[in-house]
Amino acid sequence: MTLRSRSVPTAHVALAVLAVAILIASVIPVPSATPQTDPTGTVDTTTLLHIAGYATLAAGGVIAVTRERWPWRRRQRRGDDSSVGIGSVAVVIALVALFGVATELLQATIPWRTFAVAEVGLNAASAVIGGLLATMWFYRPVE
């Protein structure tokens, strides 16, 4: 009987690092020198950061769940491919959206940050868009 390595896949570490980075960015004071809009002056910088962060986190989660086995998933029988059901993709998107809600609720308790319902919606929409885009490229339905 041999012991198999229980190392954490790189994708999971990268997702954890991204989630921590989003959390830290959500609680630190925003420097006054931060540009308020994009170079064209049409979109708030924070809006772009929310979209990029939550879409990337959801896309990475979907890619990880469709390409690698998550630790809590049951092992499939030999010969089965590593495809997962669409429910797993929906769970990843929902978890990222809930993470966005949690970061906004945390900001409500910090004097130099503000809670915004619009940002909760933006985080959730970004998670859905990022997750769906990743699903289009990486999802293989269970047969």
GROMACS .gro file of C-alpha atoms in nm:
model
  143
    1MET     CA    1   0.000   0.000   0.000
    2THR     CA    2   0.144   0.335  -0.103
    3LEU     CA    3   0.054   0.677   0.024
    4ARG     CA    4  -0.042   0.926  -0.243
    5SER     CA    5   0.059   1.286  -0.221
    6ARG     CA    6  -0.215   1.517  -0.096
    7SER     CA    7  -0.065   1.836  -0.236
    8VAL     CA    8  -0.295   2.125  -0.314
    9PRO     CA    9  -0.322   2.196  -0.689
   10THR     CA   10  -0.168   2.522  -0.807
   11ALA     CA   11  -0.505   2.649  -0.933
   12HIS     CA   12  -0.650   2.625  -0.583
   13VAL     CA   13  -0.358   2.818  -0.436
   14ALA     CA   14  -0.392   3.086  -0.705
   15LEU     CA   15  -0.765   3.119  -0.632
   16ALA     CA   16  -0.699   3.152  -0.260
   17VAL     CA   17  -0.434   3.419  -0.323
   18LEU     CA   18  -0.674   3.611  -0.550
   19ALA     CA   19  -0.954   3.590  -0.291
   20VAL     CA   20  -0.722   3.717  -0.018
   21ALA     CA   21  -0.602   4.000  -0.246
   22ILE     CA   22  -0.964   4.102  -0.313
   23LEU     CA   23  -1.039   4.089   0.059
   24ILE     CA   24  -0.736   4.302   0.147
   25ALA     CA   25  -0.816   4.553  -0.128
   26SER     CA   26  -1.171   4.572   0.009
   27VAL     CA   27  -1.066   4.676   0.359
   28ILE     CA   28  -0.762   4.901   0.316
   29PRO     CA   29  -0.809   5.276   0.279
   30VAL     CA   30  -0.826   5.395  -0.080
   31PRO     CA   31  -0.532   5.630  -0.147
   32SER     CA   32  -0.637   5.980  -0.249
   33ALA     CA   33  -0.407   5.958  -0.552
   34THR     CA   34  -0.613   5.671  -0.700
   35PRO     CA   35  -0.764   5.775  -1.036
   36GLN     CA   36  -1.142   5.802  -1.008
   37THR     CA   37  -1.217   5.701  -1.368
   38ASP     CA   38  -1.060   5.510  -1.654
   39PRO     CA   39  -0.848   5.702  -1.908
   40THR     CA   40  -1.157   5.786  -2.114
   41GLY     CA   41  -1.330   5.932  -1.807
   42THR     CA   42  -1.642   5.719  -1.848
   43VAL     CA   43  -1.609   5.429  -1.600
   44ASP     CA   44  -1.518   5.449  -1.231
   45THR     CA   45  -1.189   5.281  -1.146
   46THR     CA   46  -1.354   5.088  -0.861
   47THR     CA   47  -1.614   4.953  -1.103
   48LEU     CA   48  -1.340   4.819  -1.329
   49LEU     CA   49  -1.161   4.664  -1.031
   50HIS     CA   50  -1.480   4.495  -0.910
   51ILE     CA   51  -1.550   4.354  -1.256
   52ALA     CA   52  -1.193   4.233  -1.305
   53GLY     CA   53  -1.160   4.081  -0.956
   54TYR     CA   54  -1.490   3.895  -0.928
   55ALA     CA   55  -1.504   3.785  -1.293
   56THR     CA   56  -1.151   3.648  -1.268
   57LEU     CA   57  -1.222   3.474  -0.937
   58ALA     CA   58  -1.536   3.308  -1.077
   59ALA     CA   59  -1.367   3.214  -1.405
   60GLY     CA   60  -1.072   3.065  -1.219
   61GLY     CA   61  -1.306   2.870  -0.993
   62VAL     CA   62  -1.498   2.732  -1.290
   63ILE     CA   63  -1.177   2.638  -1.468
   64ALA     CA   64  -1.047   2.467  -1.155
   65VAL     CA   65  -1.368   2.275  -1.096
   66THR     CA   66  -1.393   2.162  -1.459
   67ARG     CA   67  -1.024   2.083  -1.509
   68GLU     CA   68  -0.916   1.947  -1.172
   69ARG     CA   69  -1.082   1.748  -0.901
   70TRP     CA   70  -1.184   1.949  -0.597
   71PRO     CA   71  -1.085   1.785  -0.267
   72TRP     CA   72  -1.445   1.733  -0.155
   73ARG     CA   73  -1.568   1.572  -0.477
   74ARG     CA   74  -1.616   1.198  -0.477
   75ARG     CA   75  -1.373   1.004  -0.688
   76GLN     CA   76  -1.518   0.880  -1.013
   77ARG     CA   77  -1.477   0.525  -1.131
   78ARG     CA   78  -1.175   0.442  -1.344
   79GLY     CA   79  -1.229   0.521  -1.707
   80ASP     CA   80  -1.459   0.816  -1.637
   81ASP     CA   81  -1.342   1.153  -1.756
   82SER     CA   82  -1.310   1.446  -1.520
   83SER     CA   83  -1.621   1.628  -1.639
   84VAL     CA   84  -1.857   1.775  -1.383
   85GLY     CA   85  -2.220   1.873  -1.378
   86ILE     CA   86  -2.344   2.225  -1.442
   87GLY     CA   87  -2.446   2.232  -1.075
   88SER     CA   88  -2.080   2.249  -0.976
   89VAL     CA   89  -2.033   2.550  -1.200
   90ALA     CA   90  -2.340   2.718  -1.047
   91VAL     CA   91  -2.205   2.652  -0.697
   92VAL     CA   92  -1.872   2.818  -0.783
   93ILE     CA   93  -2.050   3.123  -0.924
   94ALA     CA   94  -2.279   3.143  -0.621
   95LEU     CA   95  -1.985   3.116  -0.380
   96VAL     CA   96  -1.801   3.398  -0.554
   97ALA     CA   97  -2.117   3.614  -0.550
   98LEU     CA   98  -2.159   3.543  -0.177
   99PHE     CA   99  -1.796   3.636  -0.124
  100GLY     CA  100  -1.878   3.970  -0.287
  101VAL     CA  101  -2.171   4.018  -0.049
  102ALA     CA  102  -1.949   3.932   0.247
  103THR     CA  103  -1.680   4.182   0.147
  104GLU     CA  104  -1.939   4.458   0.111
  105LEU     CA  105  -2.089   4.374   0.451
  106LEU     CA  106  -1.739   4.384   0.598
  107GLN     CA  107  -1.686   4.727   0.443
  108ALA     CA  108  -1.999   4.850   0.624
  109THR     CA  109  -1.816   4.796   0.955
  110ILE     CA  110  -1.502   4.987   0.853
  111PRO     CA  111  -1.512   5.366   0.902
  112TRP     CA  112  -1.307   5.454   0.591
  113ARG     CA  113  -1.501   5.218   0.360
  114THR     CA  114  -1.866   5.224   0.254
  115PHE     CA  115  -2.129   4.961   0.188
  116ALA     CA  116  -2.301   4.990  -0.149
  117VAL     CA  117  -2.589   4.777  -0.270
  118ALA     CA  118  -2.488   4.863  -0.627
  119GLU     CA  119  -2.146   4.706  -0.565
  120VAL     CA  120  -2.310   4.389  -0.431
  121GLY     CA  121  -2.497   4.365  -0.761
  122LEU     CA  122  -2.184   4.447  -0.958
  123ASN     CA  123  -1.987   4.176  -0.776
  124ALA     CA  124  -2.259   3.918  -0.841
  125ALA     CA  125  -2.300   4.017  -1.206
  126SER     CA  126  -1.923   4.005  -1.256
  127ALA     CA  127  -1.911   3.658  -1.098
  128VAL     CA  128  -2.189   3.537  -1.328
  129ILE     CA  129  -2.027   3.682  -1.640
  130GLY     CA  130  -1.680   3.549  -1.554
  131GLY     CA  131  -1.818   3.208  -1.460
  132LEU     CA  132  -2.030   3.181  -1.774
  133LEU     CA  133  -1.746   3.287  -2.002
  134ALA     CA  134  -1.519   3.025  -1.846
  135THR     CA  135  -1.799   2.768  -1.876
  136MET     CA  136  -1.831   2.837  -2.247
  137TRP     CA  137  -1.466   2.743  -2.299
  138PHE     CA  138  -1.404   2.473  -2.038
  139TYR     CA  139  -1.731   2.298  -1.948
  140ARG     CA  140  -1.784   1.939  -2.062
  141PRO     CA  141  -2.124   1.797  -1.971
  142VAL     CA  142  -2.150   1.474  -1.775
  143GLU     CA  143  -2.270   1.194  -1.999
   0.00000   0.00000   0.00000
